Every structure is written in C-alpha cells, then in structure tokens.
mmCIF file of C-alpha atoms in Angstrom:
data_model
loop_
_atom_site.group_PDB
_atom_site.id
_atom_site.type_symbol
_atom_site.label_atom_id
_atom_site.label_comp_id
_atom_site.label_asym_id
_atom_site.label_seq_id
_atom_site.Cartn_x
_atom_site.Cartn_y
_atom_site.Cartn_z
ATOM 1 C CA UNK A 1 -29.866 -53.328 43.492
ATOM 2 C CA UNK A 2 -28.638 -50.654 41.045
ATOM 3 C CA UNK A 3 -26.948 -52.237 38.062
ATOM 4 C CA UNK A 4 -23.226 -51.548 37.734
ATOM 5 C CA UNK A 5 -22.436 -48.940 35.133
ATOM 6 C CA UNK A 6 -25.882 -47.284 35.247
ATOM 7 C CA UNK A 7 -25.938 -43.500 35.592
ATOM 8 C CA UNK A 8 -28.663 -40.928 36.027
ATOM 9 C CA UNK A 9 -31.745 -41.228 33.827
ATOM 10 C CA UNK A 10 -30.790 -44.827 33.113
ATOM 11 C CA UNK A 11 -27.919 -43.889 30.796
ATOM 12 C CA UNK A 12 -25.105 -46.407 30.544
ATOM 13 C CA UNK A 13 -21.744 -44.907 31.472
ATOM 14 C CA UNK A 14 -18.687 -46.654 29.993
ATOM 15 C CA UNK A 15 -16.024 -47.730 32.457
ATOM 16 C CA UNK A 16 -13.496 -45.262 31.016
ATOM 17 C CA UNK A 17 -13.811 -42.329 28.601
ATOM 18 C CA UNK A 18 -10.918 -40.259 27.209
ATOM 19 C CA UNK A 19 -11.675 -36.657 26.253
ATOM 20 C CA UNK A 20 -9.184 -33.870 25.461
ATOM 21 C CA UNK A 21 -6.309 -35.397 27.385
ATOM 22 C CA UNK A 22 -8.454 -36.418 30.380
ATOM 23 C CA UNK A 23 -9.699 -39.873 31.411
ATOM 24 C CA UNK A 24 -13.090 -40.043 33.146
ATOM 25 C CA UNK A 25 -14.272 -43.144 35.008
ATOM 26 C CA UNK A 26 -16.948 -44.170 37.509
ATOM 27 C CA UNK A 27 -15.997 -44.902 41.126
ATOM 28 C CA UNK A 28 -18.550 -45.504 43.898
ATOM 29 C CA UNK A 29 -21.239 -43.784 41.890
ATOM 30 C CA UNK A 30 -19.111 -40.703 41.202
ATOM 31 C CA UNK A 31 -17.430 -39.630 37.956
ATOM 32 C CA UNK A 32 -13.686 -39.120 38.550
ATOM 33 C CA UNK A 33 -11.426 -37.242 36.140
ATOM 34 C CA UNK A 34 -7.690 -37.770 35.795
ATOM 35 C CA UNK A 35 -5.163 -36.351 33.334
ATOM 36 C CA UNK A 36 -4.382 -38.992 30.770
ATOM 37 C CA UNK A 37 -0.830 -40.290 30.915
ATOM 38 C CA UNK A 38 0.088 -41.609 27.504
ATOM 39 C CA UNK A 39 3.339 -42.550 25.871
ATOM 40 C CA UNK A 40 1.820 -43.120 22.450
ATOM 41 C CA UNK A 41 3.841 -41.640 19.571
ATOM 42 C CA UNK A 42 2.258 -38.512 18.120
ATOM 43 C CA UNK A 43 0.845 -39.043 14.646
ATOM 44 C CA UNK A 44 3.026 -37.286 12.086
ATOM 45 C CA UNK A 45 1.778 -38.080 8.596
ATOM 46 C CA UNK A 46 3.204 -36.165 5.652
ATOM 47 C CA UNK A 47 0.210 -33.760 5.393
ATOM 48 C CA UNK A 48 0.327 -33.171 9.172
ATOM 49 C CA UNK A 49 4.060 -32.525 9.079
ATOM 50 C CA UNK A 50 3.765 -30.100 6.161
ATOM 51 C CA UNK A 51 1.007 -28.123 7.896
ATOM 52 C CA UNK A 52 2.961 -27.982 11.173
ATOM 53 C CA UNK A 53 6.004 -26.673 9.318
ATOM 54 C CA UNK A 54 3.843 -24.036 7.621
ATOM 55 C CA UNK A 55 2.373 -22.872 10.915
ATOM 56 C CA UNK A 56 5.781 -22.795 12.598
ATOM 57 C CA UNK A 57 7.124 -20.476 9.909
ATOM 58 C CA UNK A 58 3.966 -18.345 9.808
ATOM 59 C CA UNK A 59 4.203 -17.784 13.564
ATOM 60 C CA UNK A 60 7.922 -16.944 13.362
ATOM 61 C CA UNK A 61 7.290 -14.375 10.600
ATOM 62 C CA UNK A 62 4.389 -12.772 12.466
ATOM 63 C CA UNK A 63 6.453 -12.351 15.625
ATOM 64 C CA UNK A 64 8.828 -10.163 13.606
ATOM 65 C CA UNK A 65 6.262 -8.342 11.448
ATOM 66 C CA UNK A 66 3.574 -7.429 13.978
ATOM 67 C CA UNK A 67 5.572 -4.516 15.425
ATOM 68 C CA UNK A 68 5.686 -2.632 12.097
ATOM 69 C CA UNK A 69 2.269 -0.953 12.221
ATOM 70 C CA UNK A 70 0.824 -3.397 9.711
ATOM 71 C CA UNK A 71 -2.704 -3.219 8.294
ATOM 72 C CA UNK A 72 -4.637 -6.466 7.843
ATOM 73 C CA UNK A 73 -8.313 -5.544 7.682
ATOM 74 C CA UNK A 74 -10.040 -8.457 5.946
ATOM 75 C CA UNK A 75 -10.375 -10.952 8.816
ATOM 76 C CA UNK A 76 -11.493 -10.873 12.422
ATOM 77 C CA UNK A 77 -7.930 -10.345 13.650
ATOM 78 C CA UNK A 78 -4.755 -9.166 11.951
ATOM 79 C CA UNK A 79 -3.028 -12.456 12.767
ATOM 80 C CA UNK A 80 -5.822 -14.558 11.241
ATOM 81 C CA UNK A 81 -5.648 -12.402 8.123
ATOM 82 C CA UNK A 82 -1.862 -12.728 7.903
ATOM 83 C CA UNK A 83 -1.877 -16.473 8.611
ATOM 84 C CA UNK A 84 -4.465 -17.240 5.901
ATOM 85 C CA UNK A 85 -2.244 -15.498 3.340
ATOM 86 C CA UNK A 86 1.100 -16.785 4.646
ATOM 87 C CA UNK A 87 -0.247 -20.348 4.439
ATOM 88 C CA UNK A 88 0.217 -20.071 0.658
ATOM 89 C CA UNK A 89 3.979 -19.508 0.917
ATOM 90 C CA UNK A 90 6.481 -22.247 -0.007
ATOM 91 C CA UNK A 91 7.047 -24.690 2.861
ATOM 92 C CA UNK A 92 10.432 -24.457 4.578
ATOM 93 C CA UNK A 93 11.567 -27.565 6.448
ATOM 94 C CA UNK A 94 13.811 -27.046 9.465
ATOM 95 C CA UNK A 95 15.076 -29.581 12.033
ATOM 96 C CA UNK A 96 13.635 -29.774 15.523
ATOM 97 C CA UNK A 97 16.234 -28.074 17.677
ATOM 98 C CA UNK A 98 16.293 -25.078 19.955
ATOM 99 C CA UNK A 99 17.877 -22.780 17.368
ATOM 100 C CA UNK A 100 16.125 -23.494 14.081
ATOM 101 C CA UNK A 101 12.682 -23.619 15.684
ATOM 102 C CA UNK A 102 12.878 -19.812 15.826
ATOM 103 C CA UNK A 103 14.058 -19.377 12.230
ATOM 104 C CA UNK A 104 12.297 -17.391 9.523
ATOM 105 C CA UNK A 105 13.147 -16.898 5.871
ATOM 106 C CA UNK A 106 12.851 -14.046 3.425
ATOM 107 C CA UNK A 107 11.000 -15.108 0.286
ATOM 108 C CA UNK A 108 8.795 -13.554 -2.392
ATOM 109 C CA UNK A 109 5.143 -13.289 -1.425
ATOM 110 C CA UNK A 110 5.350 -12.623 2.320
ATOM 111 C CA UNK A 111 2.188 -10.591 3.050
ATOM 112 C CA UNK A 112 2.627 -7.238 4.780
ATOM 113 C CA UNK A 113 -0.902 -5.843 4.324
ATOM 114 C CA UNK A 114 -4.422 -6.751 3.218
ATOM 115 C CA UNK A 115 -7.212 -4.355 2.379
ATOM 116 C CA UNK A 116 -9.762 -3.193 -0.180
ATOM 117 C CA UNK A 117 -7.675 -0.734 -2.207
ATOM 118 C CA UNK A 118 -6.266 -1.986 -5.541
ATOM 119 C CA UNK A 119 -2.964 -3.840 -5.321
ATOM 120 C CA UNK A 120 0.083 -1.797 -6.313
ATOM 121 C CA UNK A 121 1.963 -3.942 -8.812
ATOM 122 C CA UNK A 122 5.707 -3.746 -8.234
ATOM 123 C CA UNK A 123 8.934 -5.412 -9.267
ATOM 124 C CA UNK A 124 12.664 -5.024 -8.840
ATOM 125 C CA UNK A 125 14.560 -3.691 -11.819
ATOM 126 C CA UNK A 126 16.710 -0.819 -13.047
ATOM 127 C CA UNK A 127 16.045 2.769 -14.061
ATOM 128 C CA UNK A 128 18.832 4.436 -16.040
ATOM 129 C CA UNK A 129 21.195 1.696 -14.850
ATOM 130 C CA UNK A 130 20.327 2.188 -11.186
ATOM 131 C CA UNK A 131 18.542 -0.373 -8.939
ATOM 132 C CA UNK A 132 14.867 0.445 -8.459
ATOM 133 C CA UNK A 133 11.517 -0.681 -7.129
ATOM 134 C CA UNK A 134 9.247 -0.116 -10.121
ATOM 135 C CA UNK A 135 5.476 0.224 -9.584
ATOM 136 C CA UNK A 136 2.370 0.671 -11.714
ATOM 137 C CA UNK A 137 1.498 3.898 -9.855
ATOM 138 C CA UNK A 138 1.130 7.009 -11.991
ATOM 139 C CA UNK A 139 1.323 10.725 -11.384
ATOM 140 C CA UNK A 140 -2.464 10.832 -11.480
ATOM 141 C CA UNK A 141 -2.551 8.582 -8.382
ATOM 142 C CA UNK A 142 -1.019 11.357 -6.280
ATOM 143 C CA UNK A 143 -3.571 12.762 -3.887
ATOM 144 C CA UNK A 144 -3.052 14.650 -0.640
ATOM 145 C CA UNK A 145 -4.863 12.011 1.458
ATOM 146 C CA UNK A 146 -3.077 8.964 -0.032
ATOM 147 C CA UNK A 147 -0.015 7.820 1.911
ATOM 148 C CA UNK A 148 2.749 5.437 0.899
ATOM 149 C CA UNK A 149 4.382 3.022 3.351
ATOM 150 C CA UNK A 150 7.520 1.152 2.375
ATOM 151 C CA UNK A 151 8.033 -2.114 4.259
ATOM 152 C CA UNK A 152 11.565 -3.485 4.205
ATOM 153 C CA UNK A 153 12.463 -7.070 5.098
ATOM 154 C CA UNK A 154 16.054 -8.081 5.851
ATOM 155 C CA UNK A 155 17.322 -11.659 6.001
ATOM 156 C CA UNK A 156 19.735 -11.845 8.914
ATOM 157 C CA UNK A 157 21.832 -14.697 10.293
ATOM 158 C CA UNK A 158 21.903 -14.201 14.038
ATOM 159 C CA UNK A 159 24.654 -15.709 16.194
ATOM 160 C CA UNK A 160 26.055 -17.159 12.939
ATOM 161 C CA UNK A 161 23.442 -19.943 12.953
ATOM 162 C CA UNK A 162 19.898 -18.557 13.144
ATOM 163 C CA UNK A 163 18.240 -17.269 9.938
ATOM 164 C CA UNK A 164 15.653 -14.642 10.864
ATOM 165 C CA UNK A 165 13.744 -11.968 8.949
ATOM 166 C CA UNK A 166 13.592 -8.487 10.438
ATOM 167 C CA UNK A 167 11.002 -5.975 9.221
ATOM 168 C CA UNK A 168 10.826 -2.199 9.260
ATOM 169 C CA UNK A 169 8.490 0.429 7.822
ATOM 170 C CA UNK A 170 8.925 4.011 6.761
ATOM 171 C CA UNK A 171 6.635 6.495 5.074
ATOM 172 C CA UNK A 172 7.580 7.537 1.565
ATOM 173 C CA UNK A 173 6.665 10.827 -0.096
ATOM 174 C CA UNK A 174 5.146 10.820 -3.558
ATOM 175 C CA UNK A 175 7.906 13.286 -4.437
ATOM 176 C CA UNK A 176 10.529 10.660 -3.562
ATOM 177 C CA UNK A 177 9.405 8.697 -6.606
ATOM 178 C CA UNK A 178 10.713 9.061 -10.141
ATOM 179 C CA UNK A 179 8.520 8.846 -13.232
ATOM 180 C CA UNK A 180 9.701 6.375 -15.856
ATOM 181 C CA UNK A 181 7.614 5.298 -18.855
ATOM 182 C CA UNK A 182 4.534 6.846 -17.217
ATOM 183 C CA UNK A 183 5.079 4.775 -14.042
ATOM 184 C CA UNK A 184 6.541 5.766 -10.676
ATOM 185 C CA UNK A 185 9.599 4.086 -9.170
ATOM 186 C CA UNK A 186 11.787 4.317 -6.103
ATOM 187 C CA UNK A 187 15.450 4.422 -7.055
ATOM 188 C CA UNK A 188 18.359 3.582 -4.752
ATOM 189 C CA UNK A 189 21.317 1.273 -4.243
ATOM 190 C CA UNK A 190 19.441 -0.553 -1.468
ATOM 191 C CA UNK A 191 17.232 -2.195 -4.109
ATOM 192 C CA UNK A 192 20.245 -4.179 -5.323
ATOM 193 C CA UNK A 193 20.677 -5.922 -1.952
ATOM 194 C CA UNK A 194 19.915 -9.637 -2.376
ATOM 195 C CA UNK A 195 19.311 -10.092 1.339
ATOM 196 C CA UNK A 196 16.495 -7.546 1.421
ATOM 197 C CA UNK A 197 12.905 -7.351 0.179
ATOM 198 C CA UNK A 198 10.296 -4.595 -0.132
ATOM 199 C CA UNK A 199 6.598 -3.879 -0.421
ATOM 200 C CA UNK A 200 5.069 -0.461 -1.085
ATOM 201 C CA UNK A 201 1.604 -0.111 0.477
ATOM 202 C CA UNK A 202 -0.905 2.580 -0.446
ATOM 203 C CA UNK A 203 -2.998 3.803 2.494
ATOM 204 C CA UNK A 204 -6.072 6.051 2.496
ATOM 205 C CA UNK A 205 -7.533 6.590 5.980
ATOM 206 C CA UNK A 206 -8.287 3.077 7.330
ATOM 207 C CA UNK A 207 -8.025 1.392 3.928
ATOM 208 C CA UNK A 208 -4.938 -0.090 2.344
ATOM 209 C CA UNK A 209 -3.738 -2.060 -0.648
ATOM 210 C CA UNK A 210 -2.949 -5.769 -0.251
ATOM 211 C CA UNK A 211 0.794 -6.179 -0.750
ATOM 212 C CA UNK A 212 3.473 -8.848 -0.562
ATOM 213 C CA UNK A 213 7.262 -8.716 -0.473
ATOM 214 C CA UNK A 214 9.346 -8.724 -3.655
ATOM 215 C CA UNK A 215 12.920 -9.919 -3.222
ATOM 216 C CA UNK A 216 15.865 -11.577 -4.904
ATOM 217 C CA UNK A 217 16.795 -13.482 -1.735
ATOM 218 C CA UNK A 218 17.141 -17.219 -2.346
ATOM 219 C CA UNK A 219 18.460 -18.517 0.993
ATOM 220 C CA UNK A 220 15.091 -20.127 1.771
ATOM 221 C CA UNK A 221 15.273 -22.412 -1.268
ATOM 222 C CA UNK A 222 17.745 -24.838 0.336
ATOM 223 C CA UNK A 223 15.107 -25.520 3.007
ATOM 224 C CA UNK A 224 12.384 -26.436 0.505
ATOM 225 C CA UNK A 225 14.027 -29.544 -0.981
ATOM 226 C CA UNK A 226 13.167 -33.188 -0.515
ATOM 227 C CA UNK A 227 16.423 -33.630 1.389
ATOM 228 C CA UNK A 228 15.485 -30.812 3.784
ATOM 229 C CA UNK A 229 12.082 -32.421 4.312
ATOM 230 C CA UNK A 230 13.625 -35.791 5.166
ATOM 231 C CA UNK A 231 16.200 -34.300 7.566
ATOM 232 C CA UNK A 232 13.547 -32.245 9.341
ATOM 233 C CA UNK A 233 11.094 -35.148 9.544
ATOM 234 C CA UNK A 234 13.761 -37.449 11.013
ATOM 235 C CA UNK A 235 14.478 -34.874 13.734
ATOM 236 C CA UNK A 236 10.826 -35.161 14.776
ATOM 237 C CA UNK A 237 10.998 -38.956 14.951
ATOM 238 C CA UNK A 238 10.104 -39.657 11.337
ATOM 239 C CA UNK A 239 6.839 -39.654 9.438
ATOM 240 C CA UNK A 240 3.848 -41.841 10.225
ATOM 241 C CA UNK A 241 3.033 -43.852 7.134
ATOM 242 C CA UNK A 242 -0.552 -44.589 6.182
ATOM 243 C CA UNK A 243 -1.973 -47.205 3.786
ATOM 244 C CA UNK A 244 -3.046 -44.396 1.459
ATOM 245 C CA UNK A 245 -0.204 -41.881 1.638
ATOM 246 C CA UNK A 246 3.498 -42.176 2.299
ATOM 247 C CA UNK A 247 6.360 -39.725 1.781
ATOM 248 C CA UNK A 248 8.105 -39.852 -1.554
#
C-alpha cells in the first residue's frame, strides 16, 4: 500500500502548503489548489508604513507628470527612473480615505528629468527687484542644438479638499533669458508664486540634464509631522509593533 502523503519520486508532500495567496493540498492522489481565505491583519510596521506612503505619493506624482514629455533615460523605464529618485523625497503621511489617497504635494526636489548632461544649478531669487529663476548657465552655453524646457508645477486644491500637483512644460528660448553677474536668468512675476515650482532642463538630441523642482511652496510640511504620521497610521488600523522597533 502507498504510504499517505507520498508523492512522485518518493517525495513527501505536506498536507497543506500556502504559496502566493493559494493553498495547495493533496486529495485522492491529486494536488488541489484553492485561493487562500484569510482574515489575518496585514503587517504594518513603521518601516513598511513609511515605504507604502512613499510609494503612494510617488505614484500620484507620476500620474500627473508623465504627460509632460519628460526625459528619464538612466533606467530601464522612465517610471523606474523617476521612482528611484522620488523615493528620496520627504515622506508625506495622509489618511486612508477615498479623497486623500489621490493627493500629491508640491515640494523641493521633485524630479522632472534624468540624463547624462551636467545639472543646471538654479534657484529662486530676484533680479533688479523682480522675481526670477536664476541659473548657472552662461552666454557661452548657447548653442543652436541645445534646447531649454521649463517644467512648471502648480499646487492645486481640487474640490476644496484634494491637494494635487499639476505639471506643464514649455520650451524656452535662450533669448528669453537675461544675463546677470555672468549668469542667465528667467525673469517674471510668476516666479513669486508660492504655490508654483519650476525646473529648467537642458536638452541636446536624446540627452538631457537631471533636474528637480525648486519652489517656495510649504503646504506639504504639515503632512510630514509626527502628528500626521499617527493620524494616517490610525486610519490604516494602526502600526504593528515589533520587539525591535516601535513608533516613537
């Protein structure tokens, strides 16, 4: 008589095996698979929660940015490239509800491009008392095959409750820039808007400079606090404490 639990080649098959949400078990010599029904609470340690919040925000930003003819050339896909850079942004904690799950926040450092050309250093300031985006570009950088793309990010509040960043891009002429202290700058009242951010990208053929947003917007900061973390974590059922790490 064949011993119970013996499979082909004499291998012992456990009575039940759970793999990737499926339970496999032996019945009348055949392996049967069923979807696992479990009511166990999902693990939600502090590191897991932080990473999930990062990925939620990264995805929300990408959904808005991807339509702006962006250039991310240093990874297999543009999204992978963007996500690896966006993972370094400050973590914003939002509660688990149908509205805030779609939220995104304007903050310094949002990547809009990645490539092999030198980074264009830029900052917000004033030129002759007028708001400006000041760069380290010089007149000597002007060449007929080098293009400039200005990405603009706007922090909106949609339906009075949903913070969301909208992006746009326009090409800028070298002749639109003003020379100041041997550097080139874009001057305009728009650069005083505290709900907007900008990044000037240099493009030559299929190469570009790696650039991130500069902005004065501070709305996101209220979602980076310990209080925001605790409120958001509670909305997900709280954090799972471990013997080695617990939320502070």
